[in-house]
Tab-separated table of C-alpha atoms and ligand atoms in Angstrom:
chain	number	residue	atom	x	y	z
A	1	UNK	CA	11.260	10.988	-14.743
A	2	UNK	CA	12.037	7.297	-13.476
A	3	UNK	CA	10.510	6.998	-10.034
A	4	UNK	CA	12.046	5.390	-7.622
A	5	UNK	CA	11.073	2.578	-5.530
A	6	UNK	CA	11.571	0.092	-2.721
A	7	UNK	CA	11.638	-3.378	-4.237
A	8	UNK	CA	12.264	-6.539	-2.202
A	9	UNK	CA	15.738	-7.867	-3.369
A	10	UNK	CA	16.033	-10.614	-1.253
A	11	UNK	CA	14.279	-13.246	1.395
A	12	UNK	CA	15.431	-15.930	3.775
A	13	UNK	CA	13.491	-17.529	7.066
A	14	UNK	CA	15.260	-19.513	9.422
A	15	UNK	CA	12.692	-21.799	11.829
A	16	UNK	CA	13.890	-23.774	14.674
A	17	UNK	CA	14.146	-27.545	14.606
A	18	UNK	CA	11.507	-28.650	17.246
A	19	UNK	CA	8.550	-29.998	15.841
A	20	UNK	CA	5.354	-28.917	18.197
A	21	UNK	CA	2.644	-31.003	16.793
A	22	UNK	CA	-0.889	-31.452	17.293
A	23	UNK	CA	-0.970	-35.327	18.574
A	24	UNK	CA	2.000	-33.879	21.635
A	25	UNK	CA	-0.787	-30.754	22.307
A	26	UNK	CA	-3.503	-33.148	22.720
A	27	UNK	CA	-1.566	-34.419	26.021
A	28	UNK	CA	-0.968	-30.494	27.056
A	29	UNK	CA	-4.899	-29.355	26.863
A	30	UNK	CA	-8.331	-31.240	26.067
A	31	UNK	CA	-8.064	-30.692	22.558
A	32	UNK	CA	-7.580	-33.050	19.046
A	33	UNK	CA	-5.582	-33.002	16.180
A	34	UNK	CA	-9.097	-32.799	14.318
A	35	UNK	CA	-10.468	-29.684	15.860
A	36	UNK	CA	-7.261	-28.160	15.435
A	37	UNK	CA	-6.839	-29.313	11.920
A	38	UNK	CA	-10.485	-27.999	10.811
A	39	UNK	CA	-11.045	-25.123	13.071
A	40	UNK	CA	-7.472	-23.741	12.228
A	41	UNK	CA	-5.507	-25.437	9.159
A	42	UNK	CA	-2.890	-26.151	11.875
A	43	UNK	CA	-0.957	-29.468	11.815
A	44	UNK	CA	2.483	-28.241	13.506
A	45	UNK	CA	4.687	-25.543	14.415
A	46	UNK	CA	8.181	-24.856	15.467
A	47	UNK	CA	9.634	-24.040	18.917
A	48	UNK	CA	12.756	-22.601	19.995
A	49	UNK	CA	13.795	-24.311	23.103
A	50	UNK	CA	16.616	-23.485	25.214
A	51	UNK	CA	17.268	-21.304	28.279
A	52	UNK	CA	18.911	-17.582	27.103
A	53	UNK	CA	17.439	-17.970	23.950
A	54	UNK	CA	15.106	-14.937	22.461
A	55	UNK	CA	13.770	-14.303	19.066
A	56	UNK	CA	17.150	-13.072	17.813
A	57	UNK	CA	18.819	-16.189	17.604
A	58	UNK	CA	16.691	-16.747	14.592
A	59	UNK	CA	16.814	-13.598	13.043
A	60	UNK	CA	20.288	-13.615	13.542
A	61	UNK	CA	20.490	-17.075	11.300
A	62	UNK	CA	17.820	-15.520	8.532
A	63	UNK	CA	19.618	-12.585	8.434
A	64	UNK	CA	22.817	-13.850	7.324
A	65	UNK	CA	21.108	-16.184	4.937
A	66	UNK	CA	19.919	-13.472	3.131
A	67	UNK	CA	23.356	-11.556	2.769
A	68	UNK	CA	24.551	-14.665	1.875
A	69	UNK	CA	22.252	-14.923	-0.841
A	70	UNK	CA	22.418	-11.567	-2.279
A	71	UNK	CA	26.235	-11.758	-2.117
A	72	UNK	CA	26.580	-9.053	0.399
A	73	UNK	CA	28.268	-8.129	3.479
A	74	UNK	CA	26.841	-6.872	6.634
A	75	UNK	CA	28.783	-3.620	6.636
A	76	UNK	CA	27.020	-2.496	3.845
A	77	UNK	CA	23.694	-2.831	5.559
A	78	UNK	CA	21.894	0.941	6.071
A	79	UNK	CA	18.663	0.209	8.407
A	80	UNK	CA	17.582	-2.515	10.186
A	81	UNK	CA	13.488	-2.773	11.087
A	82	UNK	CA	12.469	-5.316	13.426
A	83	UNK	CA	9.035	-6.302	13.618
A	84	UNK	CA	8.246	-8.488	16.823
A	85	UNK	CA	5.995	-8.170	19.841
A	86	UNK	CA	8.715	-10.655	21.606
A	87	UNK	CA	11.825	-8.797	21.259
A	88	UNK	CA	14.769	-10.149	23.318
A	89	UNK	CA	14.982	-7.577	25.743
A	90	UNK	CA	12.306	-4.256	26.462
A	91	UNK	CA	15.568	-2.471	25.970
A	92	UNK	CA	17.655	-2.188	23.967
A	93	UNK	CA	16.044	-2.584	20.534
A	94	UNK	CA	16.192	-6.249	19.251
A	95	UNK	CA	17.194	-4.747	15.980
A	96	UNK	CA	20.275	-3.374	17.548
A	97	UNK	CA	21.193	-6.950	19.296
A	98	UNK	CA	20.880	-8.679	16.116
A	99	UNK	CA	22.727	-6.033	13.795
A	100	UNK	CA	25.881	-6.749	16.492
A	101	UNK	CA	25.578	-10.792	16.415
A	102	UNK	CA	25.444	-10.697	12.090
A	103	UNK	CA	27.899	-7.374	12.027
A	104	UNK	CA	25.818	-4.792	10.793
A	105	UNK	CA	28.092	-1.982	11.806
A	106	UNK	CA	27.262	0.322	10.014
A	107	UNK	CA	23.197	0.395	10.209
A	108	UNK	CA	21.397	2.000	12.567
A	109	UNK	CA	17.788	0.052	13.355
A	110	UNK	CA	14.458	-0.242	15.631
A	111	UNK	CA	11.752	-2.446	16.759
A	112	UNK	CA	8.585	-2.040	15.437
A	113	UNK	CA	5.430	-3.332	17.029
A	114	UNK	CA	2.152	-3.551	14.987
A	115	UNK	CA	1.588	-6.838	16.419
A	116	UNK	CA	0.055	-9.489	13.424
A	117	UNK	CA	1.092	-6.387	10.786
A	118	UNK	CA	3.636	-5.953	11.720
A	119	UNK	CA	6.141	-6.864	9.022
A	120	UNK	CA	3.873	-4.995	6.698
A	121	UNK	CA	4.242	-1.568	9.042
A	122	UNK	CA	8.028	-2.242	8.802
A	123	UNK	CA	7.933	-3.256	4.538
A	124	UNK	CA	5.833	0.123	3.968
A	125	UNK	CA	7.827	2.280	6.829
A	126	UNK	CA	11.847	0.834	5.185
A	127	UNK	CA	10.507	1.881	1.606
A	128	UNK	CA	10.271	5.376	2.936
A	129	UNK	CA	13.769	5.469	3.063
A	130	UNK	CA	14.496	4.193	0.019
A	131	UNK	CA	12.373	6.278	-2.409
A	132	UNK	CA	13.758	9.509	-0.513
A	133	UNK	CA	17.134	8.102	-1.014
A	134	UNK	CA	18.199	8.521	2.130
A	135	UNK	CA	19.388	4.660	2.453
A	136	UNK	CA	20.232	2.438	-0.151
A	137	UNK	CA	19.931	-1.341	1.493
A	138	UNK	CA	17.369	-1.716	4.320
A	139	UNK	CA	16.808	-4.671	6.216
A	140	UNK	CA	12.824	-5.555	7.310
A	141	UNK	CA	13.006	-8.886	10.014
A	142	UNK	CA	9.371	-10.095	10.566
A	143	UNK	CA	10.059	-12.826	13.802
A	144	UNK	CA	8.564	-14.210	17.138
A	145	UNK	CA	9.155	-16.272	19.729
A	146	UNK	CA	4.985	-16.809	20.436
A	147	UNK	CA	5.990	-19.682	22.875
A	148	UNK	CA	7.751	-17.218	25.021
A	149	UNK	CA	4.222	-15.737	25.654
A	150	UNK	CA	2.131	-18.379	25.146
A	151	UNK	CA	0.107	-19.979	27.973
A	152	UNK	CA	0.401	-23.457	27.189
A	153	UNK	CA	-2.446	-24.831	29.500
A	154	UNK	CA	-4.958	-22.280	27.508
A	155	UNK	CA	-6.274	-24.120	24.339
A	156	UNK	CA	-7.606	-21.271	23.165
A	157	UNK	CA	-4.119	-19.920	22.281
A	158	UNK	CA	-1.352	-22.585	22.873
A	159	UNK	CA	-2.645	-24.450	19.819
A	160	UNK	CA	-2.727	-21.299	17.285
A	161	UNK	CA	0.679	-20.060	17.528
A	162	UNK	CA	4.920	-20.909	16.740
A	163	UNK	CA	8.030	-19.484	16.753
A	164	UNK	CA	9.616	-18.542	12.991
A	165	UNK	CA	11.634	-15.351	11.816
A	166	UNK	CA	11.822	-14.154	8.047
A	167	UNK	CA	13.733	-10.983	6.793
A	168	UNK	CA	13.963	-9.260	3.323
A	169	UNK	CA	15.960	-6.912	1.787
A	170	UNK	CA	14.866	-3.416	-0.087
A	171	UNK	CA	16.713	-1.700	-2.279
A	172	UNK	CA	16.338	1.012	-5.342
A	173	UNK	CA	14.330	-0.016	-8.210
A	174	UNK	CA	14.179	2.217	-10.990
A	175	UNK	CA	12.278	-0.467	-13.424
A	176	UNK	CA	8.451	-0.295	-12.297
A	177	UNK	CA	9.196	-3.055	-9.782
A	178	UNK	CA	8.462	-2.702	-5.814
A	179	UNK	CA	6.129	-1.296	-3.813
A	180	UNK	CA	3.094	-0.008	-5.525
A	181	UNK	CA	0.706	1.055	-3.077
A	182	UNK	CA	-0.443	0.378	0.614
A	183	UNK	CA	-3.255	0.636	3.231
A	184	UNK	CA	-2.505	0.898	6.189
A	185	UNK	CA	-5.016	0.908	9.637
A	186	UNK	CA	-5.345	0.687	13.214
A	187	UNK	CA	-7.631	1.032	15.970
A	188	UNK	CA	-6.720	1.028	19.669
A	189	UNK	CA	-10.720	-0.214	20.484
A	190	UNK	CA	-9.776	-3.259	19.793
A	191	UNK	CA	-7.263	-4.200	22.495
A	192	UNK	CA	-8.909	-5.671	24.960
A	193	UNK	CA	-9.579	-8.723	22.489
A	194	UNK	CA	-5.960	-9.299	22.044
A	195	UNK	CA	-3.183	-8.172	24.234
A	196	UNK	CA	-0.609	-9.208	27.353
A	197	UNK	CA	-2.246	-7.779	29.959
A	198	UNK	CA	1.129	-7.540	32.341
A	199	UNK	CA	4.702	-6.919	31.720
A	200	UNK	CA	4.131	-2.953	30.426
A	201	UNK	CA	4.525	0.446	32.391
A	202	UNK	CA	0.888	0.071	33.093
A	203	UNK	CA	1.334	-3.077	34.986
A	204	UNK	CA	4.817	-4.187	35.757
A	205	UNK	CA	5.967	-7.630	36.885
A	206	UNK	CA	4.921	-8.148	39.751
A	207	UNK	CA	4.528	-12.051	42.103
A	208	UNK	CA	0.783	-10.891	41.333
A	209	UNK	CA	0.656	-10.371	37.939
A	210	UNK	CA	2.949	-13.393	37.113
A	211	UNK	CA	0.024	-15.948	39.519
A	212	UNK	CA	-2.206	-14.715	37.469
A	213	UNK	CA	-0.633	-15.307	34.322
A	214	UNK	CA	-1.317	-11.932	32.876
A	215	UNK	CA	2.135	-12.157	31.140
A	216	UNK	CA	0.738	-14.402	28.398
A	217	UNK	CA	-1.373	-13.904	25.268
A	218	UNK	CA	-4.919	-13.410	25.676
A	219	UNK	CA	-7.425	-13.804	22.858
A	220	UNK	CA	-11.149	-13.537	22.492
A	221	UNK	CA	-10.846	-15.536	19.725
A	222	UNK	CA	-13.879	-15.227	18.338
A	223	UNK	CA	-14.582	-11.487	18.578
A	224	UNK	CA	-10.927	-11.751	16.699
A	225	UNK	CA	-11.914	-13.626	14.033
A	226	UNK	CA	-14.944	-11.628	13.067
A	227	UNK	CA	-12.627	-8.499	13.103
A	228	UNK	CA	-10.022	-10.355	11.058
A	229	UNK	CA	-12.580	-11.939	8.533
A	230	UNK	CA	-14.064	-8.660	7.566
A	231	UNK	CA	-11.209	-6.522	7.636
A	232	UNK	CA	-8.270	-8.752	5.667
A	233	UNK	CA	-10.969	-9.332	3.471
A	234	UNK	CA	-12.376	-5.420	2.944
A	235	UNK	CA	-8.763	-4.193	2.559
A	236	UNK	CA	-6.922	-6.673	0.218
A	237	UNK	CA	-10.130	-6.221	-1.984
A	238	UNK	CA	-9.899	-2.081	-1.266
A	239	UNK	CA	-6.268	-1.887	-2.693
A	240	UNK	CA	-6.825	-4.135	-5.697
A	241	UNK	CA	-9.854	-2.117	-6.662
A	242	UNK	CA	-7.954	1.535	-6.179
A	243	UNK	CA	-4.977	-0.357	-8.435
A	244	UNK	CA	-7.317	-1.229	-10.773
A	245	UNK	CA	-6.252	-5.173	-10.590
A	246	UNK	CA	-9.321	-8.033	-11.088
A	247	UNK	CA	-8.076	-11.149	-10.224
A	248	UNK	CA	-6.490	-12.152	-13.297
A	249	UNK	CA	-4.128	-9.602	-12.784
A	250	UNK	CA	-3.337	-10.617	-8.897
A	251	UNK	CA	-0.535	-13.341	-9.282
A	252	UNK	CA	-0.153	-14.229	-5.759
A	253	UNK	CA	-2.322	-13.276	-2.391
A	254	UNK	CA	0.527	-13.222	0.473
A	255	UNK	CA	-1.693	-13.437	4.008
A	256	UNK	CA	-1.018	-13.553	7.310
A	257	UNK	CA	-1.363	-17.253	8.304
A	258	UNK	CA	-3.235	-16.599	11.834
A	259	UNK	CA	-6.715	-19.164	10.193
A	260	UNK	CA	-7.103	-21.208	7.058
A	261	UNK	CA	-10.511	-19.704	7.318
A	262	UNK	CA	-9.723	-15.832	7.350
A	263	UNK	CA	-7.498	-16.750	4.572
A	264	UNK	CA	-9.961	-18.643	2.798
A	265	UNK	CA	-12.172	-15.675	3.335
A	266	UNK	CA	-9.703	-12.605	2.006
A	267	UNK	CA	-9.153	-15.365	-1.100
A	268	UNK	CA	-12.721	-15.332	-1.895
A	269	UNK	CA	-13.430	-11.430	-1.622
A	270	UNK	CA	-10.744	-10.835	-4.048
A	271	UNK	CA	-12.122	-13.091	-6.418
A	272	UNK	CA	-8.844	-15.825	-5.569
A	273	UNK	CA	-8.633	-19.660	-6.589
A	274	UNK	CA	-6.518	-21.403	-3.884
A	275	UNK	CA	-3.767	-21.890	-6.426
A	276	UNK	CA	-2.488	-18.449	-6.111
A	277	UNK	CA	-2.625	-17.918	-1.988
A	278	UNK	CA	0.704	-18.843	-0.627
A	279	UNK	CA	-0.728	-20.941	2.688
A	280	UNK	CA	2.310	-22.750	5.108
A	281	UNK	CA	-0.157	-22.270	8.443
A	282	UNK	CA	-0.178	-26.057	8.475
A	283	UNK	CA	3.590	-26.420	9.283
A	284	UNK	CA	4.345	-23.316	11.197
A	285	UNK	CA	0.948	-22.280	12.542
A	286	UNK	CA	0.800	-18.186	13.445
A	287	UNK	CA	4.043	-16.740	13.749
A	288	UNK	CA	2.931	-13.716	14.006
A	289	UNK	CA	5.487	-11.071	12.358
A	290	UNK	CA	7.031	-13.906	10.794
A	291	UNK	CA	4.221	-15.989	8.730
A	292	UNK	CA	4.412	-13.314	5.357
A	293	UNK	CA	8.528	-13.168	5.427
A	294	UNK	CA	8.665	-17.100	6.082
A	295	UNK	CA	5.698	-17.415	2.727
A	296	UNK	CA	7.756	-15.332	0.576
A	297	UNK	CA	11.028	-17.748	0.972
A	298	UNK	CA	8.721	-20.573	0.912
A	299	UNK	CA	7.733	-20.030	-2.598
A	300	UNK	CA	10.541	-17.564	-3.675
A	301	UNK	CA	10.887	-20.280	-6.743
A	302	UNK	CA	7.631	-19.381	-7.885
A	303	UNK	CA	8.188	-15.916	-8.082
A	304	UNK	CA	8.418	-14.201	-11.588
A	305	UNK	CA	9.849	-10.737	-12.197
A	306	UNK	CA	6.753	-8.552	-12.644
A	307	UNK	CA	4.440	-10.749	-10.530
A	308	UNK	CA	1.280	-8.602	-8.826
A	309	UNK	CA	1.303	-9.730	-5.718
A	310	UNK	CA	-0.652	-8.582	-2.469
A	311	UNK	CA	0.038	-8.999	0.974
A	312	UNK	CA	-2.543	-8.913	3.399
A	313	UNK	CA	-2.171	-9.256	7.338
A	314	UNK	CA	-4.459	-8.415	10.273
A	315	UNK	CA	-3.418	-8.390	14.346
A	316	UNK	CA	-3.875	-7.790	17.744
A	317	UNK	CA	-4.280	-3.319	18.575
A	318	UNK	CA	-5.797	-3.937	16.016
A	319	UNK	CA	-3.371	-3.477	13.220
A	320	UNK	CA	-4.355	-4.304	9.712
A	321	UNK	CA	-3.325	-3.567	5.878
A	322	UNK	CA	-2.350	-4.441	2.813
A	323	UNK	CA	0.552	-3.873	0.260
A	324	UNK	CA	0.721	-4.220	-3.778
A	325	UNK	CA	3.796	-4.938	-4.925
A	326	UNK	CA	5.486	-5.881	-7.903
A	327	UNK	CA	8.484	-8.651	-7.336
A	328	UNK	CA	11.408	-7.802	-8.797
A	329	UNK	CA	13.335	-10.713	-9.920
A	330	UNK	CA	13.556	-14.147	-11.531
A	331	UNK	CA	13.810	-17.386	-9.365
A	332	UNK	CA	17.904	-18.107	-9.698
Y	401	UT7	O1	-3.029	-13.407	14.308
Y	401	UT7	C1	-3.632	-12.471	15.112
Y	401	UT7	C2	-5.086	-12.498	15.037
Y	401	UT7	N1	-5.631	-13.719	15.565
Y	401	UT7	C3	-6.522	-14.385	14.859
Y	401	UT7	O2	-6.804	-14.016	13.751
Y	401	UT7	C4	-7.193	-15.577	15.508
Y	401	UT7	C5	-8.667	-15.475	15.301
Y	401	UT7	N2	-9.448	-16.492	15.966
Y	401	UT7	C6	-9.410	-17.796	15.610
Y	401	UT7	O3	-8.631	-18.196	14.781
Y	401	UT7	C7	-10.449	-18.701	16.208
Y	401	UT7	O4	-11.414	-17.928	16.882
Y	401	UT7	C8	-9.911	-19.781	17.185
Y	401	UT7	C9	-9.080	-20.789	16.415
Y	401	UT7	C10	-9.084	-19.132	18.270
Y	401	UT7	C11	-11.073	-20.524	17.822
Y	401	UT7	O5	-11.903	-21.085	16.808
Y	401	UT7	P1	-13.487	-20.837	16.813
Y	401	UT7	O6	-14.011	-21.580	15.673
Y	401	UT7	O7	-13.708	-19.348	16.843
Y	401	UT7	O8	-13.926	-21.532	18.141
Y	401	UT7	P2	-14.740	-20.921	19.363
Y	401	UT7	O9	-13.876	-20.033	20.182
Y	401	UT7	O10	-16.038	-20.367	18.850
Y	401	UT7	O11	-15.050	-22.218	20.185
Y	401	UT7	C12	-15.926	-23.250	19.712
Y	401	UT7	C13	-15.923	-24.376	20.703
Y	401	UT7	C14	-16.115	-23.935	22.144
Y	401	UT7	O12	-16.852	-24.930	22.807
Y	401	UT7	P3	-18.435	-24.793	23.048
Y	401	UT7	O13	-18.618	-23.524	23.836
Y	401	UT7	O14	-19.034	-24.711	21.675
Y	401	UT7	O15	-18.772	-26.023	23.786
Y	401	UT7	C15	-14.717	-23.877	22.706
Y	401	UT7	O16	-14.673	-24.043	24.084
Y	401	UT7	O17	-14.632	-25.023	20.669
Y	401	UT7	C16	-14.069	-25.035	21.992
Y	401	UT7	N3	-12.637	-24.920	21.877
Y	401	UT7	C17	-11.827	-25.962	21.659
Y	401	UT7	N4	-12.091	-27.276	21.538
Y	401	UT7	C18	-11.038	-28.096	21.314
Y	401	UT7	C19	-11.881	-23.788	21.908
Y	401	UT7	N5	-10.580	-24.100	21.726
Y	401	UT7	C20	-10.535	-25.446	21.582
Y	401	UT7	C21	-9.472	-26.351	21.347
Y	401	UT7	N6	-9.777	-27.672	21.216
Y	401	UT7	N7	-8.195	-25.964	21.238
């Protein structure tokens, strides 16, 4: 019997216009453009500026993008999954908001926080309801407004992250294409390296918490990075090795752009040349749920039907995993 599977049918990003680079974020913090450059492969990343605007403004604009380019309309659209930690609203869902602005009216939706991994909880969690056959077209949005969150007189953080939304489309593949496998992990231990200390049930707004500018990101970045290095790493390597794939077989590594170096790191473990990691961190920085969605339209032209490719992504909770998939179409 055929089995059925979830295969990506279509991706589109939308990033806003405004240009945050590094030379404008040496005059916000005592930083440079060189430690930024080698400490993070960052050269610039987007912003969305303007007052009443929240993360689904973009999604709104990659969302209809991708109809657009798989010639279909947004009535025919099942599920929406929306992967952000900076959803417009607490309530209601930002996957509801956006399915009214593009017309989805007949899909039904929710946010999904996994923080950094997010878009690869929501990929793995939307196949579910395609290999049941439950839904037949299912919408995963990876996208974040960081600078809504973002502390922009702590260089520890300010310079790391942008604003960026991606979304793809899954749908029935009955031709060995789609989702192969996945790995998914968490542990809850590690939130005090990486979290928004204010805003939650546990501490609410409050004139206190807002002086004390709990409502931003805060990162121990280097108790991060040794978590990221050897997890992204340990897990892209795991799946590959329970797929039986060497790296001949691996066309493209898809990571989470949070460091050049825990990219360069997860390359190396699977045995990777640089040629075949998609890497954009130097013009949008870490956009958290957005960076694999925004890679995947990024070098969409490059992508051959049958192409192994593994996505890889590790965040704040901390969330990590990986997915093998097979892509399941010719560039156009
Ligand atoms: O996507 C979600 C998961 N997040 C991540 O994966 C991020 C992981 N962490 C990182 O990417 C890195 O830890 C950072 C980019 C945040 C920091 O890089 P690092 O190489 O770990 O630097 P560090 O924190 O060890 O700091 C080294 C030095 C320190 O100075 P001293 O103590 O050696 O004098 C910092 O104060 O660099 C200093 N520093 C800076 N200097 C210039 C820290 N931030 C900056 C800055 N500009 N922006």
């Amino acid at each position: 019997m055929t089995k059925t599977r979830a295969a990506i049918t279509a991706v589109a990003s939308h990033v806003p216009d405004y240009i945050l680079s590094n030379k404008e974020l040496e005059k916000l913090v005592d930083t440079t453009d060189d430690w930024i450059t080698t400490r993070t492969g960052i050269k610039e990343r987007r912003i969305l500026k303007g007052e009443g605007k929240g993360v689904t403004e973009m999604a709104k604009v990659a969302v209809e993008k991708l109809l657009e380019k798989r010639g279909i309309g947004p009535e025919e659209i099942d599920l929406v999954i929306f992967c952000t930690v900076t959803p417009d609203k607490i309530f209601p869902a930002s996957a509801n908001i956006v399915s009214a602005k593009v017309g989805m009216s007949n899909a039904f939706g929710f946010d999904l926080n996994a923080a950094c991994s997010g878009f690869i909880y929501g990929l793995v969690t939307g196949s579910k309801f395609i290999e049941t056959g439950s839904y037949k077209k299912v919408i995963v949005i990876g996208a974040d407004k960081m600078s809504s969150i973002i502390d922009y007189t702590d260089r520890q953080t300010c310079i790391i992250f942008g604003d960026g939304a991606g979304a793809v489309l899954l749908e029935a593949d009955e031709s060995g294409s789609g989702i192969q496998d996945s790995i998914l992990r968490s542990d809850g231990n590690g939130m005090q390296y990486l979290h928004q200390v204010a805003g939650g049930s546990e501490y609410p707004p409050t004139e206190e918490t807002v002086a004390a500018r709990q409502h931003y990101v805060h990162q121990e970045g280097k108790t991060v990075f040794k978590f990221a290095v050897s997890n992204m790493a340990d897990v892209s390597y795991e799946i590959m090795e329970r797929n039986n794939l060497g790296a001949d077989d691996v066309a493209w590594l898809v990571p989470h752009q949070a460091n050049l170096r825990i990219i360069d790191a997860t390359a190396k473990r699977m045995g990777l040349g640089k040629e075949k990691v998609m890497i954009n961190i130097h013009k949008y920085g870490n956009t958290t749920n957005g960076t694999i969605p925004l890679c995947l339209t990024d070098w969409e032209s490059k992508l051959n039907k049958g192409d192994n490719i593994i996505l890889s992504a590790f965040g704040g909770g901390f969330t990590w995993g990986s997915v093998y998939l097979k892509w399941a179409y010719d560039p156009s």
